[in-house]
Tab-separated table of C-alpha atoms in Angstrom:
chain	number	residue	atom	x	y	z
A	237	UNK	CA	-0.337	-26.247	21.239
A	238	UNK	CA	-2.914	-23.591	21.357
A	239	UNK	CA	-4.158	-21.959	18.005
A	240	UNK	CA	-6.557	-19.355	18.463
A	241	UNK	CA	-7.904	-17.385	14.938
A	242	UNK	CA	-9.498	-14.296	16.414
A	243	UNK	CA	-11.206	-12.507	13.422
A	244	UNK	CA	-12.262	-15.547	11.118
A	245	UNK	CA	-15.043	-14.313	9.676
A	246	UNK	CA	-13.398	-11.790	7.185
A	247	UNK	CA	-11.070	-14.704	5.307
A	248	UNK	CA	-13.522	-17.407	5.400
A	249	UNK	CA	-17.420	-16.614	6.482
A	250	UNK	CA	-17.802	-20.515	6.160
A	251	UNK	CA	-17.207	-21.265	2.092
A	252	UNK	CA	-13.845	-22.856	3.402
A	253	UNK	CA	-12.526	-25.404	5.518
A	254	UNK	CA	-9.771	-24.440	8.668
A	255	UNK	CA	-8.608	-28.230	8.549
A	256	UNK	CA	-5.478	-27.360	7.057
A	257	UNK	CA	-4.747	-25.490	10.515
A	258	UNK	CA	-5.566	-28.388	12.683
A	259	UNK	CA	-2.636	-30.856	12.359
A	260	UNK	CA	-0.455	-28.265	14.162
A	261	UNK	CA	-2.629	-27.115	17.254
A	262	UNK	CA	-5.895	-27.325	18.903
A	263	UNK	CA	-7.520	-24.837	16.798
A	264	UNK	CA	-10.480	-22.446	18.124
A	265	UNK	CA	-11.643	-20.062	15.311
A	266	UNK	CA	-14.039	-16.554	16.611
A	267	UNK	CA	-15.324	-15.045	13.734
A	268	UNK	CA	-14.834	-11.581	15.448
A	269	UNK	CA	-13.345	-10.141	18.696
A	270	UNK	CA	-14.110	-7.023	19.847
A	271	UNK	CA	-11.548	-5.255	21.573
A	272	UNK	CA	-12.738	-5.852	25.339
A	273	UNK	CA	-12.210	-9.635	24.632
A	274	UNK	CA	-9.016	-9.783	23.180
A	275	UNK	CA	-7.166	-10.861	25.966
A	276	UNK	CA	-9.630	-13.118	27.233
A	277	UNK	CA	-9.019	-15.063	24.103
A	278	UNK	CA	-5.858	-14.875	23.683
A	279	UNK	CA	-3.858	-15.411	26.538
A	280	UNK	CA	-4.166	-19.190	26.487
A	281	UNK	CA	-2.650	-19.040	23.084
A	282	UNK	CA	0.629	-20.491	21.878
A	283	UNK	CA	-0.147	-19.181	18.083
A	284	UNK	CA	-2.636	-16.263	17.492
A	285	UNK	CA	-3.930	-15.269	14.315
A	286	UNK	CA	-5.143	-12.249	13.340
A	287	UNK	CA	-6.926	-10.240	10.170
A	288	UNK	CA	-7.553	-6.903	11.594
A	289	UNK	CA	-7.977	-7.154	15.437
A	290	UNK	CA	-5.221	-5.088	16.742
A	291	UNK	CA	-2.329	-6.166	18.757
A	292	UNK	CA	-0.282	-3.826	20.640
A	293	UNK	CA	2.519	-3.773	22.718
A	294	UNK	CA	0.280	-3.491	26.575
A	295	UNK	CA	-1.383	-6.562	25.171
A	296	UNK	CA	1.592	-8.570	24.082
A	297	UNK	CA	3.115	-7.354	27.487
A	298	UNK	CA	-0.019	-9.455	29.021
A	299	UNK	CA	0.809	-12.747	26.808
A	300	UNK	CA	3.796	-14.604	27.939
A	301	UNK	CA	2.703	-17.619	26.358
A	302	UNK	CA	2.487	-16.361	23.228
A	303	UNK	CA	5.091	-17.036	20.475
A	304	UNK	CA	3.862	-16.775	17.169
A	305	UNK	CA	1.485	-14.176	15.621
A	306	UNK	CA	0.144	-15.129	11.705
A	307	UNK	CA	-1.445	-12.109	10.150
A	308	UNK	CA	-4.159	-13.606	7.826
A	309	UNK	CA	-3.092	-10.624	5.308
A	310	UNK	CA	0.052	-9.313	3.332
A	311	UNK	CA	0.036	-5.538	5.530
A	312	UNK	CA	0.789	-5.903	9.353
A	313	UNK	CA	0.209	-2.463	10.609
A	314	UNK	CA	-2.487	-4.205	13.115
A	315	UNK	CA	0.627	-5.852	15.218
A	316	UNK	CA	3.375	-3.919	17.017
A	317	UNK	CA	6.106	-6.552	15.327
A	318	UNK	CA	8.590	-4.281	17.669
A	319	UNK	CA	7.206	-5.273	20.648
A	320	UNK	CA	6.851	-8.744	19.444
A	321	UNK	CA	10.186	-9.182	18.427
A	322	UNK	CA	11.877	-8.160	21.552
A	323	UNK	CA	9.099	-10.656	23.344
A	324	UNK	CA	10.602	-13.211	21.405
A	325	UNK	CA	7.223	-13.307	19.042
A	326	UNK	CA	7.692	-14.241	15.296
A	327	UNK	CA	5.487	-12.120	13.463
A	328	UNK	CA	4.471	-13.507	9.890
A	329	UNK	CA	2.106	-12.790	7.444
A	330	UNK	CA	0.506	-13.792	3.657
A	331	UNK	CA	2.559	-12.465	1.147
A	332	UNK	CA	1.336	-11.426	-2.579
A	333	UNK	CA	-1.464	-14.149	-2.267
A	334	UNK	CA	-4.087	-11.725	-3.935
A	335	UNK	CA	-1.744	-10.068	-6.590
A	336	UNK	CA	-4.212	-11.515	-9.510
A	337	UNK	CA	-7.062	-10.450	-7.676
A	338	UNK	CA	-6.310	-7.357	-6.915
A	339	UNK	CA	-5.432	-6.056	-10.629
A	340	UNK	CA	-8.407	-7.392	-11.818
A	341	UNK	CA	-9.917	-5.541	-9.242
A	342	UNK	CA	-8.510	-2.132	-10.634
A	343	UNK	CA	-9.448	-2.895	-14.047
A	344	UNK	CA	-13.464	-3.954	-12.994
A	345	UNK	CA	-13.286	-0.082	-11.494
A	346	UNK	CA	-11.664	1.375	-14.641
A	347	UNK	CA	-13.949	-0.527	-17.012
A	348	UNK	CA	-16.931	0.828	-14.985
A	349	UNK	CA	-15.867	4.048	-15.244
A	350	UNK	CA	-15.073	4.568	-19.177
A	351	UNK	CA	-17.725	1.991	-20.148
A	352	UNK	CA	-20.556	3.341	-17.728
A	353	UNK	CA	-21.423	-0.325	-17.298
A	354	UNK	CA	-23.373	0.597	-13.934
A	355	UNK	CA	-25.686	3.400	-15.666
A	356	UNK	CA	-26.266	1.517	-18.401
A	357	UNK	CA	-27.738	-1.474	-16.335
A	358	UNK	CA	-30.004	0.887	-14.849
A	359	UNK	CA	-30.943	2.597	-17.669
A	360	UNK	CA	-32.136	-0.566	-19.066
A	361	UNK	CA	-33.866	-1.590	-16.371
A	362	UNK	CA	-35.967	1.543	-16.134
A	363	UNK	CA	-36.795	0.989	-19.471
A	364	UNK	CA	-34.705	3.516	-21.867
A	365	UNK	CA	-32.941	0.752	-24.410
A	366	UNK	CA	-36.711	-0.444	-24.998
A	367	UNK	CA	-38.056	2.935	-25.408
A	368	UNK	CA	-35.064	3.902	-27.682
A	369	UNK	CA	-36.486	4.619	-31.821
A	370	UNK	CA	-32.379	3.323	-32.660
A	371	UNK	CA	-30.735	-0.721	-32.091
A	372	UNK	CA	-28.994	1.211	-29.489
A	373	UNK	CA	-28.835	3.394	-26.716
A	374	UNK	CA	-26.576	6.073	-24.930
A	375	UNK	CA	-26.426	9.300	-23.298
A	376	UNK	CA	-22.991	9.503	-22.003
A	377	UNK	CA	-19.492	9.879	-23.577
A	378	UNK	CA	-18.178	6.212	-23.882
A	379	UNK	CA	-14.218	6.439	-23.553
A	380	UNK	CA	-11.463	3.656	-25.287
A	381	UNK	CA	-8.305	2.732	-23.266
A	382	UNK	CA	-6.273	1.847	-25.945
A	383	UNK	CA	-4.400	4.626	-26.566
A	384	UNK	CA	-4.504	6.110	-22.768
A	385	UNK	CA	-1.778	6.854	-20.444
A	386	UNK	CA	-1.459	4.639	-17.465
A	387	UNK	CA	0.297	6.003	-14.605
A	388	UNK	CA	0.910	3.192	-11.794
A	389	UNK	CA	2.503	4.220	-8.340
A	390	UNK	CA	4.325	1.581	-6.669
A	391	UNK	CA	5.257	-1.535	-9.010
A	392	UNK	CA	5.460	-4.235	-6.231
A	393	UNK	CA	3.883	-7.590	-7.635
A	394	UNK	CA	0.039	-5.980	-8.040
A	395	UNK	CA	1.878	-3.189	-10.088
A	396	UNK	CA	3.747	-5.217	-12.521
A	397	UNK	CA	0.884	-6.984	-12.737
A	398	UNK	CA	-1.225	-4.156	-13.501
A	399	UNK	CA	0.934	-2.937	-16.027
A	400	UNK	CA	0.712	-5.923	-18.131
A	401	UNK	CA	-3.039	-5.532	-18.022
A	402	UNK	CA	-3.143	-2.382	-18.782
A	403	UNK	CA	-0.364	-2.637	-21.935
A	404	UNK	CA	-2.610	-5.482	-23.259
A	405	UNK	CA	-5.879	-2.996	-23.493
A	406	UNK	CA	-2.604	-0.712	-25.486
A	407	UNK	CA	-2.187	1.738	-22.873
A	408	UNK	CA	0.965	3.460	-22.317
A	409	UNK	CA	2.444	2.484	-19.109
A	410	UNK	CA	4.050	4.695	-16.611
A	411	UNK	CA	5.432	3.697	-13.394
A	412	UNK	CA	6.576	5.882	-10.146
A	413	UNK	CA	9.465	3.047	-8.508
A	414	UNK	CA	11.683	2.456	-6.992
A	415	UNK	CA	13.084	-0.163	-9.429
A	416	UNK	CA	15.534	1.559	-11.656
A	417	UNK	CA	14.945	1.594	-15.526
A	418	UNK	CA	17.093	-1.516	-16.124
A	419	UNK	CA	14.836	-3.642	-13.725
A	420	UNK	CA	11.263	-2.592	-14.969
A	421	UNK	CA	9.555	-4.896	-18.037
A	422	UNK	CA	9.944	-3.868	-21.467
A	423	UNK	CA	7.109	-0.806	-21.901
A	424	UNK	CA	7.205	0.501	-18.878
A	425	UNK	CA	8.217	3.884	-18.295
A	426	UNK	CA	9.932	5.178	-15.214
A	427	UNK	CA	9.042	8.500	-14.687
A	428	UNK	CA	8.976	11.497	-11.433
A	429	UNK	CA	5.729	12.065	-9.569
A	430	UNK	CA	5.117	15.643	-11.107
A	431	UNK	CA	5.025	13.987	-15.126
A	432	UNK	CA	3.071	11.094	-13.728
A	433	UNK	CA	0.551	13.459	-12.576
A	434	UNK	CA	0.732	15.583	-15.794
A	435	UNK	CA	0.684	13.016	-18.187
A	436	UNK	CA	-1.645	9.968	-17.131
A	437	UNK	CA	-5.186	9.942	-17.685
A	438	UNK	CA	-5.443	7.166	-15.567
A	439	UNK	CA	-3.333	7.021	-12.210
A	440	UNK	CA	-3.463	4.110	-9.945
A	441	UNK	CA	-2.125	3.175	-6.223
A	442	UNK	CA	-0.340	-0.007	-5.295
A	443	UNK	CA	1.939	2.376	-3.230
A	444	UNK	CA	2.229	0.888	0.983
A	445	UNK	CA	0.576	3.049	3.353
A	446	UNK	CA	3.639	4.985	5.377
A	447	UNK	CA	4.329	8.646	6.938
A	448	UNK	CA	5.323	9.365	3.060
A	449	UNK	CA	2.903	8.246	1.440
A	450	UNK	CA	-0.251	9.618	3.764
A	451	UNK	CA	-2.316	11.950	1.810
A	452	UNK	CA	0.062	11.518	-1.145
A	453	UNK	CA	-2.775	12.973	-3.124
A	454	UNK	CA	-3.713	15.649	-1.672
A	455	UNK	CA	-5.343	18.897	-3.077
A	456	UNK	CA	-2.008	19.886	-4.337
A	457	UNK	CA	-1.498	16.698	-6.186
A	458	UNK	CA	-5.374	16.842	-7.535
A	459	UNK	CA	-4.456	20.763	-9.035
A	460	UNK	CA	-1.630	18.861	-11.022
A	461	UNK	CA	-3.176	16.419	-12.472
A	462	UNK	CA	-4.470	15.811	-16.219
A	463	UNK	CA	-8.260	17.630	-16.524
A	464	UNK	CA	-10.194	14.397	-16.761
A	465	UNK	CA	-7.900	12.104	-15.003
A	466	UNK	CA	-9.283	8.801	-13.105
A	467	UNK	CA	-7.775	7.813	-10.200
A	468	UNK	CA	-7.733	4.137	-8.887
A	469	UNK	CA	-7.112	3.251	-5.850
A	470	UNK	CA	-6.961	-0.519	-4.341
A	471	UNK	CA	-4.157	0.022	-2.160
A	472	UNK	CA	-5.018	2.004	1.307
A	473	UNK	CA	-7.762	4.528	1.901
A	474	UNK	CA	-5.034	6.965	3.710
A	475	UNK	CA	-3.128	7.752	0.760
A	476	UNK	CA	-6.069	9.926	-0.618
A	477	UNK	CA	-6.984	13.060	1.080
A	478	UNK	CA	-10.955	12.041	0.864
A	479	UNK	CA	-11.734	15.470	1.408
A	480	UNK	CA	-9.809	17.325	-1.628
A	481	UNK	CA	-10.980	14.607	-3.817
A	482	UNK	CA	-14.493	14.690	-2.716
A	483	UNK	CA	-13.799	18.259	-3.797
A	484	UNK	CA	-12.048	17.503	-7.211
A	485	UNK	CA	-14.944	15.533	-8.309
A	486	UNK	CA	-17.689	17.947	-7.890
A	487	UNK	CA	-16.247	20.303	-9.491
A	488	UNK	CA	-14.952	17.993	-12.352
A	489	UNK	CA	-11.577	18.848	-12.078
A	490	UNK	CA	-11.083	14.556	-12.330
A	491	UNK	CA	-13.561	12.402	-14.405
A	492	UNK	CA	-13.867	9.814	-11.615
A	493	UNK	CA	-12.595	8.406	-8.252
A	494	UNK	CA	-12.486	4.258	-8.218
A	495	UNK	CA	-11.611	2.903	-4.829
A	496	UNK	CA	-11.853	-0.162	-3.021
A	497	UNK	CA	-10.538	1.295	0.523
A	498	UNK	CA	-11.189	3.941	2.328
A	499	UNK	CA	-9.661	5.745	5.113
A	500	UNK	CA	-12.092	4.258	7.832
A	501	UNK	CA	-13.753	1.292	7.334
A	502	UNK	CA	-16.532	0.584	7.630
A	503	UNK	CA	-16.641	4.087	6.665
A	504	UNK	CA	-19.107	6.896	8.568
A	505	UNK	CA	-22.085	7.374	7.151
A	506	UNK	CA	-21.070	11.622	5.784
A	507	UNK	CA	-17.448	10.129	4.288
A	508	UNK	CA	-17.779	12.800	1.532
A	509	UNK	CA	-17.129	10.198	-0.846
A	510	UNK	CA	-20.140	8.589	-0.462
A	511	UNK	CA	-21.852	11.534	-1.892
A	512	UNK	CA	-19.357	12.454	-4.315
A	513	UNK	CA	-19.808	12.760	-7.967
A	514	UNK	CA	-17.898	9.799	-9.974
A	515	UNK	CA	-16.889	8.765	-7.228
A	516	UNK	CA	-17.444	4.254	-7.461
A	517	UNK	CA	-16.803	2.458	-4.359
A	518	UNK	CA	-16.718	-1.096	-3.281
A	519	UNK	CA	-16.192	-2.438	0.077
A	520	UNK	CA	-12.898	-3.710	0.494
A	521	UNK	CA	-13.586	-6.909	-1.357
A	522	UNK	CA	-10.637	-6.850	-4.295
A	523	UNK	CA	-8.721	-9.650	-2.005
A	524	UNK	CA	-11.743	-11.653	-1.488
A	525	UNK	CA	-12.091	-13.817	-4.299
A	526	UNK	CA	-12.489	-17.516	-3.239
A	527	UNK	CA	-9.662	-17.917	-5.285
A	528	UNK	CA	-7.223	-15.669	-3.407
A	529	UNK	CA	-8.498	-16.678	0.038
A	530	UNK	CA	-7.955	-20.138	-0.690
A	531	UNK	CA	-4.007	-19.790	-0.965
A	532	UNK	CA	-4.262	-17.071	1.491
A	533	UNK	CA	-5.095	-19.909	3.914
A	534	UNK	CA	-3.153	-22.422	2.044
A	535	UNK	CA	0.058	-19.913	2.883
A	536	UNK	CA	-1.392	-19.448	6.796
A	537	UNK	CA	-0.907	-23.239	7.097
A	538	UNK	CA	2.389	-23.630	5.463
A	539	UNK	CA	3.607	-20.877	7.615
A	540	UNK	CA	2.611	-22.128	10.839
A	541	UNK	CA	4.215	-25.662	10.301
A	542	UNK	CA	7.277	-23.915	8.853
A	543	UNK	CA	7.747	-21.914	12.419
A	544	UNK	CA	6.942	-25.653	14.421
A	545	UNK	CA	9.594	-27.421	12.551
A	546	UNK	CA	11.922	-24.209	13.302
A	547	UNK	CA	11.965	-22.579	9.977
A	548	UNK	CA	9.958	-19.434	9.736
A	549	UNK	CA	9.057	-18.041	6.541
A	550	UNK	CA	7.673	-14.504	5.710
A	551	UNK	CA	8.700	-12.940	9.050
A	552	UNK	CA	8.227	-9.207	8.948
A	553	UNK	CA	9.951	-9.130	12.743
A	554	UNK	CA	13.006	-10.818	11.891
């Protein structure tokens, strides 16, 4: 049994150990694949796994051997699990294995933003707290949460779990789901995209990425909402419209744009965010704790033995 990892690098850059993946197969682990090799590499497979290397359906066409695919993440856009299923592929990936992660994630971005935690660690290193005549120093507005309206979109694990972060701080908490009111947690408030919008000073994404959800905020869903509003977004780049919120922030129609995706990534070097003012980005790292990667590959090994003893767990293709 052939197990062949072809974009290691991202889950575990060598801080962790692949043993757990070696009872099951003869395990060869690339730390990257470009696309002209993909094949090569994979067609002596009997289990391929895969971060973000794409797998389509001409491919999969090309790998009769081939009968499991184990996405080393929760979304599985990368894989045509169509294709796969009708090859007789089980498709399965790592579900909510960076929920904790994540939410802390959103909250390092919002605490950035209403604390200023970034300026002020340059200010002092240039000198300004030390050259201050008063015990302290600051030359921005400072903003408190407590009090705030938190408007979450999507309240899948990471939402719920943002939720209860965000009602400890004393926020308000209100929720665009699906869930009706009977299922959410006690303080939560279900409410319709255009009062979300109106209301929250703080909106965040935990939304998937689908043909809905593209460009859900978009230039007319900047105009509506609150003056001052920051936006959060840890989900997928593509449900901003980078462009109209480039825009929004220049002209300060929102306070600030935290994201740890964007639409392309790496992104090009004139992504008008990079530029953009208030807008704080980080690379894609809010999954990338040690902590979540661990179980992430704790999960990757329990799934693979699961589908070898002939009982698959978290198949997207069923």
């Amino acid at each position: 049994m052939n197990i062949v990892v072809l974009d290691g690098h991202g889950v575990n850059p060598g801080d962790l150990s692949w043993d757990a993946l070696r009872p099951w197969g003869n395990l060869t682990v690339y730390p990257r694949t470009a696309p002209e090799h993909v094949y090569e590499r994979a067609r002596e497979a009997d289990l391929l796994l895969t971060n973000k290397t794409p797998l389509d359906a001409a491919l999969l066409e090309r790998l009769p051997r081939l009968k499991y695919i184990g996405i080393l993440a929760t979304g599985y856009n990368v894989v045509d699990t169509e294709a796969a299923r009708k090859q007789g592929i089980t498709v399965c990936n790592i579900p909510a294995y960076s929920t904790a992660s994540v939410a802390q994630a959103v909250f390092a971005h919002l605490l950035t933003i209403v604390n200023r935690t970034e300026h002020y660690s340059r200010q002092i290193r240039s000198g300004r707290w030390s050259a201050s005549p008063d015990f302290c120093y600051w030359d921005t507005p400072l903003t408190e949460l407590a009090g705030k309206k938190m408007g979450i979109v999507g309240l899948g694990h990471i939402g719920q779990t943002v939720a209860r972060i965000a009602s400890a701080f004393g926020m308000e908490v209100y929720a665009m789901t699906s869930k009706s009111r009977e299922q959410l947690e006690a303080g939560i408030r279900k409410c319709e995209w255009d009062e979300l919008l109106k209301q929250c000073d703080v909106i965040s994404l935990h939304c998937p990425l689908t043909p809905q959800t593209h460009h859900l905020i978009d230039a007319h869903a900047l105009q509506g909402m609150k003056p001052g509003a920051i936006l959060i977004n840890t989900g997928r780049g593509p449900l901003v419209d980078e462009e109209a919120v480039a825009d929004a922030l220049n002209r300060g129609a929102i306070a600030a744009y935290g994201a740890d995706v964007l639409s392309e990534e790496p992104p090009r070097a004139d992504n008008p965010l990079l530029s953009a003012r208030g807008a704080y980005l980080t690379p894609h790292i809010a999954w990338a704790t040690r902590e979540a990667r661990e179980r992430l590959l704790a999960v990757c090994a329990e799934n693979i033995k699961a589908f070898i003893n002939g009982t698959p767990q978290n198949v997207v293709n069923p």
